[in-house]
mmCIF file of C-alpha atoms and ligand atoms in Angstrom:
data_model
loop_
_atom_site.group_PDB
_atom_site.id
_atom_site.type_symbol
_atom_site.label_atom_id
_atom_site.label_comp_id
_atom_site.label_asym_id
_atom_site.label_seq_id
_atom_site.Cartn_x
_atom_site.Cartn_y
_atom_site.Cartn_z
ATOM 1 C CA MET A 1 27.993 15.287 27.824
ATOM 2 C CA LYS A 2 26.546 17.151 30.813
ATOM 3 C CA ILE A 3 27.605 20.784 31.008
ATOM 4 C CA THR A 4 26.609 22.966 33.955
ATOM 5 C CA VAL A 5 27.133 26.718 33.775
ATOM 6 C CA LEU A 6 26.951 29.217 36.659
ATOM 7 C CA ALA A 7 25.754 32.509 35.208
ATOM 8 C CA GLY A 8 24.481 36.042 35.721
ATOM 9 C CA GLY A 9 22.373 37.998 33.275
ATOM 10 C CA VAL A 10 23.813 39.712 30.238
ATOM 11 C CA GLY A 11 27.384 38.327 30.262
ATOM 12 C CA GLY A 12 25.870 35.002 31.263
ATOM 13 C CA ALA A 13 23.357 35.015 28.401
ATOM 14 C CA ARG A 14 25.976 35.763 25.764
ATOM 15 C CA PHE A 15 28.132 32.961 27.091
ATOM 16 C CA VAL A 16 25.334 30.392 27.407
ATOM 17 C CA ARG A 17 24.215 31.057 23.834
ATOM 18 C CA GLY A 18 27.804 30.279 22.852
ATOM 19 C CA VAL A 19 27.838 27.074 24.914
ATOM 20 C CA ARG A 20 24.579 25.931 23.314
ATOM 21 C CA GLU A 21 25.858 26.682 19.802
ATOM 22 C CA GLU A 22 29.225 25.009 20.421
ATOM 23 C CA ALA A 23 27.500 21.936 21.895
ATOM 24 C CA ALA A 24 25.267 21.674 18.802
ATOM 25 C CA ARG A 25 28.394 21.659 16.608
ATOM 26 C CA ARG A 26 30.395 19.169 18.714
ATOM 27 C CA TRP A 27 27.632 16.885 19.878
ATOM 28 C CA PRO A 28 24.816 17.093 17.332
ATOM 29 C CA ALA A 29 21.531 15.494 18.350
ATOM 30 C CA GLY A 30 21.138 11.964 17.094
ATOM 31 C CA ALA A 31 24.825 11.065 17.459
ATOM 32 C CA ASP A 32 24.383 9.620 20.936
ATOM 33 C CA GLY A 33 21.404 11.586 22.149
ATOM 34 C CA PRO A 34 17.718 12.050 21.521
ATOM 35 C CA ALA A 35 17.035 11.217 17.896
ATOM 36 C CA GLY A 36 15.158 13.784 15.884
ATOM 37 C CA ALA A 37 15.378 16.454 18.599
ATOM 38 C CA GLU A 38 14.075 19.746 17.313
ATOM 39 C CA PRO A 39 16.091 22.938 17.055
ATOM 40 C CA ALA A 40 15.775 25.632 19.705
ATOM 41 C CA ALA A 41 13.202 28.417 19.339
ATOM 42 C CA ASP A 42 15.737 30.729 17.701
ATOM 43 C CA GLY A 43 16.850 28.068 15.178
ATOM 44 C CA THR A 44 19.950 26.780 17.004
ATOM 45 C CA ALA A 45 20.397 23.101 16.121
ATOM 46 C CA ALA A 46 19.685 20.525 18.813
ATOM 47 C CA SER A 47 22.558 18.778 20.550
ATOM 48 C CA SER A 48 22.848 15.626 22.614
ATOM 49 C CA ALA A 49 24.606 17.608 25.348
ATOM 50 C CA GLU A 50 22.591 18.353 28.474
ATOM 51 C CA ILE A 51 23.206 21.978 29.386
ATOM 52 C CA THR A 52 22.046 23.224 32.778
ATOM 53 C CA VAL A 53 22.405 26.847 33.822
ATOM 54 C CA VAL A 54 22.416 27.766 37.514
ATOM 55 C CA VAL A 55 21.153 31.341 37.473
ATOM 56 C CA ASN A 56 21.991 34.166 39.872
ATOM 57 C CA THR A 57 18.997 35.319 41.933
ATOM 58 C CA GLY A 58 20.731 38.095 43.894
ATOM 59 C CA ASP A 59 19.377 40.795 41.550
ATOM 60 C CA ASP A 60 15.761 39.714 42.096
ATOM 61 C CA LEU A 61 13.251 42.040 43.714
ATOM 62 C CA TRP A 62 9.640 42.935 44.357
ATOM 63 C CA LEU A 63 8.600 46.093 42.504
ATOM 64 C CA SER A 64 5.180 47.484 41.587
ATOM 65 C CA GLY A 65 3.580 44.401 43.088
ATOM 66 C CA VAL A 66 5.423 41.906 40.921
ATOM 67 C CA ARG A 67 8.458 39.699 41.357
ATOM 68 C CA LEU A 68 11.336 40.469 38.998
ATOM 69 C CA MET A 69 14.117 37.994 38.260
ATOM 70 C CA PRO A 70 16.299 40.050 35.916
ATOM 71 C CA ASP A 71 19.136 37.600 35.313
ATOM 72 C CA PHE A 72 16.779 34.679 34.741
ATOM 73 C CA ASP A 73 14.728 36.730 32.280
ATOM 74 C CA SER A 74 17.845 37.930 30.423
ATOM 75 C CA LEU A 75 18.803 34.294 29.863
ATOM 76 C CA LEU A 76 15.238 33.256 29.007
ATOM 77 C CA TYR A 77 14.757 35.987 26.397
ATOM 78 C CA ALA A 78 18.222 35.608 24.856
ATOM 79 C CA LEU A 79 17.969 31.826 24.510
ATOM 80 C CA ALA A 80 14.443 32.059 23.092
ATOM 81 C CA GLY A 81 15.641 34.674 20.596
ATOM 82 C CA VAL A 82 13.067 37.259 21.753
ATOM 83 C CA ASN A 83 15.556 39.615 23.417
ATOM 84 C CA ASP A 84 16.447 43.128 22.315
ATOM 85 C CA ALA A 85 19.957 42.406 21.037
ATOM 86 C CA GLU A 86 20.677 46.054 20.197
ATOM 87 C CA ARG A 87 19.825 47.502 23.595
ATOM 88 C CA GLY A 88 21.354 44.488 25.345
ATOM 89 C CA TRP A 89 18.450 43.745 27.711
ATOM 90 C CA GLY A 90 14.695 43.203 27.729
ATOM 91 C CA ARG A 91 12.361 42.095 24.938
ATOM 92 C CA ALA A 92 12.582 42.967 21.258
ATOM 93 C CA GLY A 93 9.763 45.206 20.009
ATOM 94 C CA GLU A 94 9.070 46.404 23.536
ATOM 95 C CA THR A 95 6.670 49.241 24.384
ATOM 96 C CA GLU A 96 6.340 51.159 27.655
ATOM 97 C CA ARG A 97 2.704 52.199 27.969
ATOM 98 C CA VAL A 98 2.108 50.533 31.335
ATOM 99 C CA ALA A 99 5.335 52.005 32.736
ATOM 100 C CA ALA A 100 4.100 55.503 31.840
ATOM 101 C CA GLU A 101 0.840 54.821 33.707
ATOM 102 C CA LEU A 102 2.688 53.463 36.753
ATOM 103 C CA ARG A 103 4.790 56.616 36.803
ATOM 104 C CA GLU A 104 1.575 58.701 36.850
ATOM 105 C CA TRP A 105 0.341 56.641 39.790
ATOM 106 C CA GLY A 106 3.664 57.069 41.578
ATOM 107 C CA VAL A 107 4.142 53.310 41.768
ATOM 108 C CA GLY A 108 7.548 51.659 41.431
ATOM 109 C CA TRP A 109 10.781 53.432 40.610
ATOM 110 C CA PRO A 110 10.575 56.140 37.908
ATOM 111 C CA TRP A 111 14.158 55.335 36.849
ATOM 112 C CA PHE A 112 13.442 51.612 36.454
ATOM 113 C CA THR A 113 11.245 51.080 33.414
ATOM 114 C CA LEU A 114 9.353 47.817 33.061
ATOM 115 C CA GLY A 115 8.394 47.204 29.435
ATOM 116 C CA ASP A 116 4.909 45.961 28.594
ATOM 117 C CA LEU A 117 5.992 42.547 27.270
ATOM 118 C CA ASP A 118 8.416 42.171 30.153
ATOM 119 C CA LEU A 119 5.599 42.984 32.594
ATOM 120 C CA GLY A 120 3.664 40.109 31.077
ATOM 121 C CA THR A 121 6.436 37.784 32.265
ATOM 122 C CA HIS A 122 6.442 39.341 35.737
ATOM 123 C CA LEU A 123 2.656 39.068 36.025
ATOM 124 C CA ALA A 124 2.745 35.421 34.963
ATOM 125 C CA ARG A 125 5.526 34.688 37.457
ATOM 126 C CA THR A 126 3.809 36.535 40.306
ATOM 127 C CA SER A 127 0.510 34.863 39.536
ATOM 128 C CA TRP A 128 2.091 31.406 39.760
ATOM 129 C CA LEU A 129 3.952 32.379 42.936
ATOM 130 C CA ARG A 130 0.603 33.423 44.425
ATOM 131 C CA ASP A 131 -0.768 30.014 43.425
ATOM 132 C CA GLY A 132 1.922 28.502 45.638
ATOM 133 C CA LEU A 133 4.573 27.466 43.127
ATOM 134 C CA THR A 134 8.193 27.922 44.167
ATOM 135 C CA PRO A 135 10.430 30.252 42.120
ATOM 136 C CA SER A 136 12.152 27.277 40.513
ATOM 137 C CA GLU A 137 8.793 25.703 39.621
ATOM 138 C CA VAL A 138 7.768 29.026 38.113
ATOM 139 C CA ALA A 139 11.059 29.145 36.218
ATOM 140 C CA GLU A 140 10.361 25.700 34.821
ATOM 141 C CA ARG A 141 6.922 26.836 33.627
ATOM 142 C CA LEU A 142 8.248 29.987 32.014
ATOM 143 C CA GLN A 143 10.722 27.892 30.021
ATOM 144 C CA ARG A 144 7.988 25.660 28.639
ATOM 145 C CA ARG A 145 6.893 28.461 26.330
ATOM 146 C CA TRP A 146 10.022 28.216 24.180
ATOM 147 C CA ARG A 147 12.367 25.405 23.240
ATOM 148 C CA LEU A 148 15.563 26.741 24.793
ATOM 149 C CA GLY A 149 17.860 23.744 24.338
ATOM 150 C CA VAL A 150 19.144 24.303 27.889
ATOM 151 C CA ARG A 151 17.613 24.028 31.346
ATOM 152 C CA LEU A 152 17.647 27.172 33.510
ATOM 153 C CA ILE A 153 17.433 26.765 37.296
ATOM 154 C CA PRO A 154 17.431 29.715 39.709
ATOM 155 C CA ALA A 155 20.231 29.061 42.192
ATOM 156 C CA THR A 156 17.838 29.172 45.149
ATOM 157 C CA ASP A 157 14.122 29.422 45.934
ATOM 158 C CA THR A 158 14.882 31.605 48.957
ATOM 159 C CA GLU A 159 14.674 35.360 48.352
ATOM 160 C CA VAL A 160 18.309 36.391 48.770
ATOM 161 C CA ASP A 161 18.031 39.868 47.194
ATOM 162 C CA THR A 162 21.386 41.638 47.351
ATOM 163 C CA HIS A 163 21.662 44.874 49.341
ATOM 164 C CA VAL A 164 24.585 47.257 49.146
ATOM 165 C CA ARG A 165 25.951 48.933 52.258
ATOM 166 C CA ILE A 166 26.865 52.582 51.708
ATOM 167 C CA ASP A 167 28.016 55.572 53.749
ATOM 168 C CA PRO A 168 24.881 57.503 54.824
ATOM 169 C CA ALA A 169 26.942 60.706 54.680
ATOM 170 C CA HIS A 170 27.516 60.309 50.927
ATOM 171 C CA PRO A 171 25.823 63.239 49.107
ATOM 172 C CA ASP A 172 23.616 60.864 47.079
ATOM 173 C CA ALA A 173 22.800 58.516 49.974
ATOM 174 C CA GLU A 174 19.768 60.487 51.233
ATOM 175 C CA GLY A 175 20.886 59.444 54.720
ATOM 176 C CA ARG A 176 20.416 55.747 53.990
ATOM 177 C CA ASP A 177 23.087 53.197 54.827
ATOM 178 C CA GLU A 178 21.771 50.472 52.526
ATOM 179 C CA LEU A 179 20.255 50.261 49.048
ATOM 180 C CA HIS A 180 18.736 47.396 47.126
ATOM 181 C CA PHE A 181 21.306 46.270 44.575
ATOM 182 C CA GLN A 182 19.099 47.459 41.683
ATOM 183 C CA GLU A 183 18.857 50.958 43.103
ATOM 184 C CA TRP A 184 22.616 51.160 43.585
ATOM 185 C CA TRP A 185 23.352 49.686 40.141
ATOM 186 C CA THR A 186 20.652 51.156 37.908
ATOM 187 C CA ARG A 187 19.781 54.456 39.557
ATOM 188 C CA HIS A 188 23.232 55.396 40.843
ATOM 189 C CA ARG A 189 25.253 53.528 38.180
ATOM 190 C CA ALA A 190 27.355 52.046 41.023
ATOM 191 C CA ALA A 191 28.808 55.528 41.648
ATOM 192 C CA ILE A 192 28.229 55.522 45.432
ATOM 193 C CA PRO A 193 31.158 53.531 46.849
ATOM 194 C CA ALA A 194 29.946 50.136 48.075
ATOM 195 C CA LEU A 195 31.101 49.220 51.568
ATOM 196 C CA GLY A 196 29.857 45.677 51.206
ATOM 197 C CA PHE A 197 27.200 43.410 49.737
ATOM 198 C CA GLU A 198 24.702 41.442 51.771
ATOM 199 C CA GLN A 199 22.216 38.878 50.618
ATOM 200 C CA ARG A 200 18.990 38.611 52.598
ATOM 201 C CA ASP A 201 18.262 35.328 54.355
ATOM 202 C CA LEU A 202 21.381 33.727 53.000
ATOM 203 C CA ALA A 203 21.938 31.783 56.210
ATOM 204 C CA VAL A 204 18.633 29.934 55.767
ATOM 205 C CA ALA A 205 18.800 29.696 51.975
ATOM 206 C CA LEU A 206 18.801 26.317 50.294
ATOM 207 C CA ALA A 207 19.927 25.559 46.770
ATOM 208 C CA ALA A 208 16.921 25.058 44.494
ATOM 209 C CA PRO A 209 16.034 21.424 43.701
ATOM 210 C CA GLY A 210 18.396 20.027 41.083
ATOM 211 C CA VAL A 211 21.141 22.622 41.506
ATOM 212 C CA GLU A 212 23.529 20.588 43.644
ATOM 213 C CA ALA A 213 22.988 17.492 41.505
ATOM 214 C CA ALA A 214 23.606 19.509 38.336
ATOM 215 C CA ILE A 215 27.015 20.478 39.723
ATOM 216 C CA VAL A 216 27.985 17.153 41.281
ATOM 217 C CA ASP A 217 26.834 15.011 38.325
ATOM 218 C CA ALA A 218 28.217 17.256 35.563
ATOM 219 C CA ASP A 219 30.973 16.286 33.146
ATOM 220 C CA VAL A 220 32.094 19.898 32.889
ATOM 221 C CA VAL A 221 31.294 22.891 35.114
ATOM 222 C CA LEU A 222 31.812 26.369 33.651
ATOM 223 C CA LEU A 223 31.720 29.750 35.401
ATOM 224 C CA ALA A 224 30.435 32.257 32.847
ATOM 225 C CA PRO A 225 32.306 35.576 32.496
ATOM 226 C CA SER A 226 29.703 37.106 34.787
ATOM 227 C CA ASN A 227 30.114 39.593 37.600
ATOM 228 C CA PRO A 228 32.378 37.740 40.095
ATOM 229 C CA VAL A 229 30.823 39.484 43.100
ATOM 230 C CA VAL A 230 27.103 40.009 42.624
ATOM 231 C CA SER A 231 26.409 37.260 40.061
ATOM 232 C CA ILE A 232 28.819 34.333 40.573
ATOM 233 C CA GLY A 233 29.608 35.462 44.134
ATOM 234 C CA THR A 234 25.945 35.293 45.129
ATOM 235 C CA ILE A 235 25.519 31.825 43.643
ATOM 236 C CA LEU A 236 28.639 30.614 45.482
ATOM 237 C CA SER A 237 27.426 32.028 48.789
ATOM 238 C CA ILE A 238 24.312 29.818 48.850
ATOM 239 C CA PRO A 239 24.890 27.171 51.503
ATOM 240 C CA GLY A 240 25.996 23.890 49.971
ATOM 241 C CA LEU A 241 27.093 25.165 46.571
ATOM 242 C CA ARG A 242 30.777 25.616 47.367
ATOM 243 C CA GLU A 243 30.672 22.097 48.816
ATOM 244 C CA ALA A 244 29.020 20.802 45.627
ATOM 245 C CA LEU A 245 31.774 22.406 43.547
ATOM 246 C CA ALA A 246 34.424 20.910 45.805
ATOM 247 C CA ALA A 247 32.762 17.489 45.539
ATOM 248 C CA THR A 248 32.199 17.316 41.796
ATOM 249 C CA SER A 249 34.513 15.098 39.807
ATOM 250 C CA ALA A 250 33.924 17.391 36.819
ATOM 251 C CA PRO A 251 36.612 19.922 35.941
ATOM 252 C CA VAL A 252 35.559 23.446 36.995
ATOM 253 C CA VAL A 253 36.677 26.165 34.590
ATOM 254 C CA GLY A 254 35.988 29.893 34.723
ATOM 255 C CA VAL A 255 36.104 32.518 31.980
ATOM 256 C CA SER A 256 37.435 35.962 32.848
ATOM 257 C CA PRO A 257 34.989 38.885 32.701
ATOM 258 C CA ILE A 258 38.036 41.172 32.822
ATOM 259 C CA ILE A 259 40.114 41.881 29.723
ATOM 260 C CA GLY A 260 43.289 43.951 29.927
ATOM 261 C CA GLY A 261 42.480 45.252 33.403
ATOM 262 C CA ARG A 262 38.990 46.464 32.461
ATOM 263 C CA VAL A 263 35.485 45.062 32.705
ATOM 264 C CA VAL A 264 34.174 44.380 29.253
ATOM 265 C CA ARG A 265 30.672 45.747 29.745
ATOM 266 C CA GLY A 266 29.111 47.225 32.854
ATOM 267 C CA MET A 267 30.523 48.312 36.178
ATOM 268 C CA ALA A 268 31.758 45.131 37.841
ATOM 269 C CA ASP A 269 34.954 46.958 38.868
ATOM 270 C CA ALA A 270 32.871 48.863 41.452
ATOM 271 C CA CYS A 271 31.893 45.491 42.957
ATOM 272 C CA LEU A 272 35.405 44.046 42.873
ATOM 273 C CA SER A 273 36.960 47.058 44.586
ATOM 274 C CA ALA A 274 34.364 46.790 47.374
ATOM 275 C CA ILE A 275 35.615 43.301 48.233
ATOM 276 C CA GLY A 276 39.271 44.258 47.805
ATOM 277 C CA VAL A 277 39.920 42.422 44.529
ATOM 278 C CA GLU A 278 41.836 44.134 41.775
ATOM 279 C CA THR A 279 40.137 44.535 38.366
ATOM 280 C CA ASP A 280 42.505 42.097 36.769
ATOM 281 C CA ALA A 281 41.892 38.709 35.130
ATOM 282 C CA ALA A 282 44.470 36.822 37.228
ATOM 283 C CA ALA A 283 43.346 38.531 40.447
ATOM 284 C CA VAL A 284 39.798 37.279 39.860
ATOM 285 C CA ALA A 285 41.119 33.742 39.299
ATOM 286 C CA ARG A 286 43.028 33.908 42.591
ATOM 287 C CA HIS A 287 39.902 35.269 44.276
ATOM 288 C CA TYR A 288 38.031 32.102 43.225
ATOM 289 C CA GLY A 289 41.121 30.066 44.100
ATOM 290 C CA ALA A 290 42.685 26.895 42.690
ATOM 291 C CA ARG A 291 41.047 23.607 43.640
ATOM 292 C CA ARG A 292 44.420 21.913 43.483
ATOM 293 C CA ALA A 293 45.699 24.090 46.339
ATOM 294 C CA ALA A 294 43.810 21.724 48.676
ATOM 295 C CA ASP A 295 46.283 18.969 47.729
ATOM 296 C CA VAL A 296 48.983 20.764 49.691
ATOM 297 C CA ASP A 297 46.814 22.686 52.155
ATOM 298 C CA PRO A 298 43.629 20.809 53.156
ATOM 299 C CA SER A 299 42.138 24.022 54.561
ATOM 300 C CA ALA A 300 42.316 25.691 51.124
ATOM 301 C CA THR A 301 38.913 26.394 49.595
ATOM 302 C CA GLY A 302 39.773 27.034 45.951
ATOM 303 C CA LEU A 303 37.064 26.330 43.388
ATOM 304 C CA LEU A 304 38.732 26.319 40.004
ATOM 305 C CA ASP A 305 40.604 23.738 38.026
ATOM 306 C CA GLY A 306 41.085 26.126 35.151
ATOM 307 C CA TRP A 307 40.850 29.788 34.166
ATOM 308 C CA LEU A 308 40.547 31.201 30.681
ATOM 309 C CA LEU A 309 42.022 34.652 30.046
ATOM 310 C CA ASP A 310 41.972 36.912 27.035
ATOM 311 C CA GLU A 311 44.994 36.918 24.736
ATOM 312 C CA THR A 312 45.756 40.430 26.047
ATOM 313 C CA ASP A 313 46.360 38.841 29.452
ATOM 314 C CA ALA A 314 48.392 35.854 28.208
ATOM 315 C CA ALA A 315 51.431 36.982 30.240
ATOM 316 C CA ALA A 316 49.561 35.954 33.414
ATOM 317 C CA VAL A 317 49.188 32.306 32.288
ATOM 318 C CA PRO A 318 52.553 30.938 33.616
ATOM 319 C CA GLY A 319 51.999 32.513 37.068
ATOM 320 C CA LEU A 320 48.532 30.965 37.312
ATOM 321 C CA ILE A 321 49.858 27.554 36.251
ATOM 322 C CA ALA A 322 52.527 27.851 38.975
ATOM 323 C CA ASP A 323 49.692 28.540 41.445
ATOM 324 C CA GLY A 324 47.879 25.330 40.517
ATOM 325 C CA PHE A 325 45.442 26.489 37.837
ATOM 326 C CA ALA A 326 45.161 25.052 34.358
ATOM 327 C CA ALA A 327 45.262 28.348 32.463
ATOM 328 C CA ALA A 328 45.085 29.345 28.822
ATOM 329 C CA SER A 329 44.345 32.389 26.729
ATOM 330 C CA ALA A 330 41.838 32.874 23.904
ATOM 331 C CA PRO A 331 39.852 35.773 22.419
ATOM 332 C CA LEU A 332 37.290 36.541 25.139
ATOM 333 C CA TRP A 333 35.259 39.282 23.454
ATOM 334 C CA MET A 334 31.785 37.935 22.658
ATOM 335 C CA ARG A 335 30.811 40.063 19.664
ATOM 336 C CA ASP A 336 28.358 37.676 18.047
ATOM 337 C CA LEU A 337 27.262 34.055 18.166
ATOM 338 C CA ASP A 338 30.428 32.782 16.469
ATOM 339 C CA THR A 339 32.807 34.520 18.877
ATOM 340 C CA SER A 340 30.669 33.351 21.820
ATOM 341 C CA ALA A 341 30.736 29.765 20.518
ATOM 342 C CA ALA A 342 34.507 29.901 19.976
ATOM 343 C CA LEU A 343 34.934 31.161 23.542
ATOM 344 C CA ALA A 344 32.703 28.377 24.878
ATOM 345 C CA GLY A 345 34.746 25.882 22.856
ATOM 346 C CA ALA A 346 38.004 27.172 24.365
ATOM 347 C CA ALA A 347 36.518 26.868 27.876
ATOM 348 C CA ILE A 348 35.319 23.297 27.193
ATOM 349 C CA ASP A 349 38.745 22.388 25.741
ATOM 350 C CA LEU A 350 40.487 23.769 28.824
ATOM 351 C CA ALA A 351 38.105 21.809 31.054
ATOM 352 C CA LEU A 352 38.717 18.551 29.192
ATOM 353 C CA ALA A 353 42.478 19.151 29.290
ATOM 354 C CA ALA A 354 42.307 19.874 33.046
ATOM 355 C CA ARG A 355 40.319 16.654 33.552
ATOM 356 C CA ASP A 356 42.854 14.627 31.647
ATOM 357 C CA GLY A 357 45.731 16.342 33.464
ATOM 358 C CA VAL A 358 47.186 17.740 30.231
HETATM 359 P P1 GDP B 401 24.595 41.103 34.475
HETATM 360 O O1 GDP B 401 23.892 40.169 35.417
HETATM 361 O O2 GDP B 401 23.728 41.599 33.397
HETATM 362 O O3 GDP B 401 25.429 42.144 35.156
HETATM 363 O O4 GDP B 401 25.596 40.177 33.719
HETATM 364 P P2 GDP B 401 26.640 39.146 34.227
HETATM 365 O O5 GDP B 401 26.893 39.187 35.685
HETATM 366 O O6 GDP B 401 26.316 37.839 33.616
HETATM 367 O O7 GDP B 401 27.904 39.642 33.455
HETATM 368 C C1 GDP B 401 28.489 40.897 33.658
HETATM 369 C C2 GDP B 401 29.953 40.738 33.294
HETATM 370 O O8 GDP B 401 30.066 40.207 31.983
HETATM 371 C C3 GDP B 401 30.693 42.038 33.284
HETATM 372 O O9 GDP B 401 31.523 42.060 34.417
HETATM 373 C C4 GDP B 401 31.520 42.012 32.005
HETATM 374 O O10 GDP B 401 32.882 42.241 32.277
HETATM 375 C C5 GDP B 401 31.299 40.608 31.459
HETATM 376 N N1 GDP B 401 31.189 40.582 30.011
HETATM 377 C C6 GDP B 401 30.245 41.189 29.253
HETATM 378 N N2 GDP B 401 30.499 40.989 27.941
HETATM 379 C C7 GDP B 401 31.620 40.218 27.862
HETATM 380 C C8 GDP B 401 32.402 39.686 26.793
HETATM 381 O O11 GDP B 401 32.112 39.890 25.605
HETATM 382 N N3 GDP B 401 33.498 38.936 27.123
HETATM 383 C C9 GDP B 401 33.869 38.717 28.414
HETATM 384 N N4 GDP B 401 34.951 37.972 28.671
HETATM 385 N N5 GDP B 401 33.161 39.211 29.457
HETATM 386 C C10 GDP B 401 32.055 39.957 29.187
HETATM 387 CA CA1 CA B 402 22.599 40.711 37.015
#
């Protein structure tokens, strides 16, 4: 079973841990896969499923002389079991001595703290980039340190850092009409209205090696309940990836990041409103569009075979089915590994049902 997941950082990491756990339960290693495969670094049992995660790179940036890939690192740390589960991001047992020094030197952003252990990752990455490795080659090397039980691939090797267009007359804009996504998100907590999102060099970006094949050759493609605009949206905007999703014979199923008209964690509503999409589970599904719509209108560009909503939003299921989606409801709150695995299981079930036309 080949499962490919499109994912952002924190929501993505919770979901992918669930997919890995669910795969270990359904398809334990040895059944039809590598015999005697070892468990993942955090103790998760091995499975015969091949899980590939296409990771958002829109949040990446250069800061204090190093290259940061926040969503990739969130996934890396969470899957290795070295993340700070309480805080929700970064490394467990982190210290901030170097950050305090950088602040004294006036280097970097004082409101964007890089932990010491985390900086170790950024230094390793930057060092390998300076040696001439591509970001996806670096990503492959970083993953060798831990047995993750999944393969993480940055969506693209091109630097497509997201910038947010804002009104320079806004009191907090300091006269600027554009901010790096991280400044808008972390410093301003998405409180300056976004007029739009732009990814650098998108027109010349190429999907990283292996990304298109991971989508086209998958048995199941899942969209994590990640930010639909700046996480999944950025991945989808890389030339060739929408085409790969259209071409795959695998069912494509998304999980709603919106429950009962609210984002579960974070401020994704500020991103949705900027692109004119309501903060509503069914509205996000319609934003991605139904793949089946192309059967009646060849110019339709829908991506999804199925959409999984929370039980709170079950009333929207019949309308989505009428619009060509396979739709179902399940508990979508990922509170711990078990709830994440149950959610992943519901998404896989919906995908298999969509494939079989149930
Ligand atoms: P980021 O890169 O760290 O912003 O994380 P992602 O883009 O992967 O995910 C952010 C999205 O995850 C937010 O829009 C949340 O609504 C969603 N999210 C976070 N926790 C949960 C959860 O427990 N269940 C669901 N369904 N969505 C969640
Ligand atoms: Ca992110």
